[in-house]
Coordinates of C-alpha atoms in Angstrom, one line a residue:
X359 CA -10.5 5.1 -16.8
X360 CA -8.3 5.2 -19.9
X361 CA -4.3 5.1 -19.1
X362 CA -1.4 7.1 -20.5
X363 CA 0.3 4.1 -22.1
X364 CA 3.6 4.7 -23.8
X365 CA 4.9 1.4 -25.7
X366 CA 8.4 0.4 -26.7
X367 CA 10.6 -2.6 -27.7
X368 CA 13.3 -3.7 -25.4
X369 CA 15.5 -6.5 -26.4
X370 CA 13.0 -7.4 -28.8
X371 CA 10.1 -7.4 -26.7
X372 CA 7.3 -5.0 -26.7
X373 CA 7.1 -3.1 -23.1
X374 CA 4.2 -1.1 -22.1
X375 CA 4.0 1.7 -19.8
X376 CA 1.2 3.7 -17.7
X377 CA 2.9 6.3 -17.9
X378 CA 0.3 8.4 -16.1
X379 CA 0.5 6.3 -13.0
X380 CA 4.4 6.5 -13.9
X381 CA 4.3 10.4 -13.2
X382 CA 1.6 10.1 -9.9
X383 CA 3.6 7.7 -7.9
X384 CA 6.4 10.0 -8.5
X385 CA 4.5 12.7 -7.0
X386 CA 3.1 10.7 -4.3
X387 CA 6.7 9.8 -3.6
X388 CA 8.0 14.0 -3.7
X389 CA 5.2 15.1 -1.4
X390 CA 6.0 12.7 1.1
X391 CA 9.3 13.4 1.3
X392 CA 9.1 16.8 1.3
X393 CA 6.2 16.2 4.4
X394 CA 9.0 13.9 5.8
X395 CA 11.6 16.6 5.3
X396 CA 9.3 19.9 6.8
X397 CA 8.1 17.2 10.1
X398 CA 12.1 16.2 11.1
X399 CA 13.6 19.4 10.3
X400 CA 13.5 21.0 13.7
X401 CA 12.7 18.3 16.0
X402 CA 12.0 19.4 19.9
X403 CA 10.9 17.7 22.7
X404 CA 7.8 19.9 22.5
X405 CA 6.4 18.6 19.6
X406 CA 4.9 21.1 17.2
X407 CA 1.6 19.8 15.6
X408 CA 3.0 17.8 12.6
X409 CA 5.6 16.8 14.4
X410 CA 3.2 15.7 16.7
X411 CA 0.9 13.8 14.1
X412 CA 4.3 12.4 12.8
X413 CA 4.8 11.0 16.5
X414 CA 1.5 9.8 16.9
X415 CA 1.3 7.8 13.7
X416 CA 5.0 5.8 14.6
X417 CA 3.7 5.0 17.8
X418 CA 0.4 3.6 16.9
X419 CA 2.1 1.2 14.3
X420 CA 4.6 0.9 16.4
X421 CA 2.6 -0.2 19.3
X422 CA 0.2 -3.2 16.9
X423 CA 3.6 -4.4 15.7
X424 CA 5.1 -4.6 19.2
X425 CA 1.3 -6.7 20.1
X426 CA 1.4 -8.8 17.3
X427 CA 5.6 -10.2 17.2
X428 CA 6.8 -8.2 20.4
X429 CA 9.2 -5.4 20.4
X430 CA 12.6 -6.9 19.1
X431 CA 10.6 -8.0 15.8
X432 CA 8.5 -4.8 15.6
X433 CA 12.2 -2.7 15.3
X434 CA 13.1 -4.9 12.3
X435 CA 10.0 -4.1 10.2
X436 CA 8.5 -1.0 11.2
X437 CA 10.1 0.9 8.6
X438 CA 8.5 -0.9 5.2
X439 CA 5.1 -1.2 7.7
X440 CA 5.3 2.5 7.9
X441 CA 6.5 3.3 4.4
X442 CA 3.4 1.5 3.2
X443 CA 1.2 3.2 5.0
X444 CA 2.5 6.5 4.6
X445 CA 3.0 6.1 0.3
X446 CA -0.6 4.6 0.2
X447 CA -2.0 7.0 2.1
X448 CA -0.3 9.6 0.3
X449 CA -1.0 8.0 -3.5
X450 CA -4.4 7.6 -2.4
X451 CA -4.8 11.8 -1.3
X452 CA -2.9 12.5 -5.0
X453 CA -6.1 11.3 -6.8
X454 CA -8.3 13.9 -5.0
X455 CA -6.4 16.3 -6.3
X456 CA -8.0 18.9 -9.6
X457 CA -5.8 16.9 -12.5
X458 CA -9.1 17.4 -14.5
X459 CA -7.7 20.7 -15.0
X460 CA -4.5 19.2 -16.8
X461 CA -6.0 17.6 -20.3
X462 CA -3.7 15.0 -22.1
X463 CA -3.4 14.1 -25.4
X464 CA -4.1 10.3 -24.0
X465 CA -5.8 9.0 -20.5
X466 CA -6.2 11.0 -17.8
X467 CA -3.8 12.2 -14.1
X468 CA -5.2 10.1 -11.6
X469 CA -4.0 8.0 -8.2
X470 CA -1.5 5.6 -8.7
X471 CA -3.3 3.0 -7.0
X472 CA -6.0 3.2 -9.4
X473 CA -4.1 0.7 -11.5
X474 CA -3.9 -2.9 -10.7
X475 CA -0.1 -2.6 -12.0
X476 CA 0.7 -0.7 -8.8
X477 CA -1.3 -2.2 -6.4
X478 CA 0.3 -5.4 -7.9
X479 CA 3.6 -4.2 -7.4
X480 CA 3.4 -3.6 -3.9
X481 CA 1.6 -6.8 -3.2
X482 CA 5.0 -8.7 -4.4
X483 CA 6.7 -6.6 -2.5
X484 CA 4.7 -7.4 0.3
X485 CA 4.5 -11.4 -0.1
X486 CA 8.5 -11.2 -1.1
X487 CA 9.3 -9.7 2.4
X488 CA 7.2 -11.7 4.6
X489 CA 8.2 -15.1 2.7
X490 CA 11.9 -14.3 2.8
X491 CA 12.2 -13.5 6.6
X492 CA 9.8 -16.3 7.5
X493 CA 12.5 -18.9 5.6
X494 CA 15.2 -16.8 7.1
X495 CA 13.6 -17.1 11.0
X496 CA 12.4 -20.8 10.2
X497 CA 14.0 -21.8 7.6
X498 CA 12.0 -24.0 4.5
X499 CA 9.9 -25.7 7.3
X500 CA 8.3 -22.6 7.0
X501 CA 6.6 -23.4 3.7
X502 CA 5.0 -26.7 5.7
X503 CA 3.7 -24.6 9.3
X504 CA 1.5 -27.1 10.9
X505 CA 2.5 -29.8 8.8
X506 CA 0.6 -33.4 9.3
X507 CA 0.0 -36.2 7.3
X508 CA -3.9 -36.5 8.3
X509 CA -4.1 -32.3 7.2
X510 CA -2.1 -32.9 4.1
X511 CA -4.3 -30.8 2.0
X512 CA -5.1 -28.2 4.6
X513 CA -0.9 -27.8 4.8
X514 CA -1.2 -27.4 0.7
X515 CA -3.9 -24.7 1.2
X516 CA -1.9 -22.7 3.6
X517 CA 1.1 -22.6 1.5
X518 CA -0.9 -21.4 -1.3
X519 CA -2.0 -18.6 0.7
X520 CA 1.5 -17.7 1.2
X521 CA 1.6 -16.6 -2.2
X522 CA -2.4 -16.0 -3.0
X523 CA -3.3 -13.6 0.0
X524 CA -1.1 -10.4 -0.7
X525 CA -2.9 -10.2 -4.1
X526 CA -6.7 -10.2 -2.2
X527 CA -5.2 -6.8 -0.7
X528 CA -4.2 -5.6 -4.3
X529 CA -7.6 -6.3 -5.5
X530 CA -9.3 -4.8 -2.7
X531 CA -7.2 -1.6 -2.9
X532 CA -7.3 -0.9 -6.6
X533 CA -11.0 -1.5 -6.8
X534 CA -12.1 0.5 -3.9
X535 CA -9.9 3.7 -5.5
X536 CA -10.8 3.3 -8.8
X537 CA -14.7 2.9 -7.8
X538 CA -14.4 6.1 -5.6
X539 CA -12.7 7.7 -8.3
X540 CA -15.6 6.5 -11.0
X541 CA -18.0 7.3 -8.6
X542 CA -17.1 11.2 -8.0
X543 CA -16.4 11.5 -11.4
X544 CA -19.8 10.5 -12.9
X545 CA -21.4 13.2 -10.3
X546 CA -18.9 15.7 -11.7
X547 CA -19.8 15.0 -14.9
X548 CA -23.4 15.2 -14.3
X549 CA -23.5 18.4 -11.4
X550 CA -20.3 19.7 -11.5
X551 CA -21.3 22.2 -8.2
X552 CA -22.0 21.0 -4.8
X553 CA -23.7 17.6 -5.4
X554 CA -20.0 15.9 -5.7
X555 CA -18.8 17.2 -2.6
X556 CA -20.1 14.7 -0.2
X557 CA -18.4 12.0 -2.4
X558 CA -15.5 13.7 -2.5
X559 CA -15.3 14.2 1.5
X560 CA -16.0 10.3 1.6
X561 CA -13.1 9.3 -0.8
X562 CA -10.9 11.1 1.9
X563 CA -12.0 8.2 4.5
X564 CA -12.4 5.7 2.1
X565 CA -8.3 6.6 0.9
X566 CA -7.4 6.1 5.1
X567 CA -9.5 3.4 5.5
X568 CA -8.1 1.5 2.5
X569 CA -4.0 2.1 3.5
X570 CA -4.8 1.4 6.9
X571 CA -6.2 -1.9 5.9
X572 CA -3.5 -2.7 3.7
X573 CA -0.9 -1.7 6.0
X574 CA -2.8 -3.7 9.1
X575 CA -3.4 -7.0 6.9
X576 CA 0.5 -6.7 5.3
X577 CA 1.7 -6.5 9.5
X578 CA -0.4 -9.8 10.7
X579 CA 1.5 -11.3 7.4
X580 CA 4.7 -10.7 8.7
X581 CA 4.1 -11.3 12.4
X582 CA 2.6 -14.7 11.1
X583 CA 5.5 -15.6 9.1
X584 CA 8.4 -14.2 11.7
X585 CA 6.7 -16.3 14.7
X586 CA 8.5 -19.6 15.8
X587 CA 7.6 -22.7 15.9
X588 CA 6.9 -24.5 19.3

């Protein structure tokens, strides 16, 4: 899929910008604040049913982050665990939406995660977070977990990880949406009535399958790196 890409020069240096996935993740971003806004607004201790949804998804994260660091750990980092899942979920929904409808002069509307750039971003954001509380709990030892002179080049393969394994889930989620997205398209494109719809129905799973892994394998990052050593 072709992107919106707006260039221009910024202290000299030529910057380029989706600017498609640009105007998505801003939407992504809206909606769910506007979901976050119409689930807390009237709060009761009879839950309504999005309240109730809203309840049940911050105690299931809730509860595997309590599991995998224990409860005092879990409080520190629920909220970027849940933000994550929440805007990925949320981006992921946006690109089932009609923007075939909308025709621009350049690229095409799509979900933000459909470009590496994004999925990227949040990777960084991801390996940034984990690496700085794991120095911050452990301090630079962390970098050498394990550490022996016999398993020298094990250690070295573990630290690259630190830095390699955030980008396998940036990979895996930017492939997966922009192959679903390819996928339903081409049917479109072929039989615009009825035959698409299954695919369609499917890229709804695949879009919760895909945040909840993200979200899952970003949580047993940060429990690994938060975990003392014994």
């Amino acid at each position: 899929m072709e992107h919106w890409v707006y260039t221009t020069n910024i202290f000299g240096q030529s910057v380029s910008v989706n600017v498609d996935t640009v105007l998505t993740m801003w939407l992504s971003m809206l909606l769910l604040i506007v979901l976050a806004l119409f689930t807390t607004r009237k709060l009761d201790m009879v839950p309504g049913k999005l309240q109730l949804v809203g309840e049940n998804i911050i105690k299931y994260f809730n509860n595997i982050s309590k599991a995998s660091m224990g409860n005092d750990e879990a409080q520190k980092h629920i909220a970027i665990i849940l933000t994550l899942f929440m805007f990925i979920l949320t981006a992921n929904l946006v690109g089932q939406l009609p923007f075939k409808l909308i025709h621009l002069a350049h690229g095409e509307l799509a979900s933000p995660n459909n470009d590496i750039n994004m999925t990227a971003a949040m990777a960084v954001v991801v390996s940034i977070y984990y690496i700085f509380y794991g120095v911050k709990r452990n301090g630079f030892k962390f970098f050498f977990k394990g550490f022996t002179i016999d398993g020298i080049i094990v250690t070295l393969v573990d630290t690259l990880e630190l830095f390699v394994r955030p980008f396998s889930l940036a990979l895996r989620l930017f492939a997966n949406i922009l192959a679903g997205e390819l996928l339903v398209a081409t049917f479109v494109s072929l039989v615009a009535v009825i035959v698409p719809l299954p695919f369609m129905l499917f890229e709804l799973f695949v879009a919760l399958i895909q945040a909840l892994v993200f979200t899952l394998l970003s949580t047993t990052y940060i429990s690994m790196a938060v975990q003392e050593e014994h």
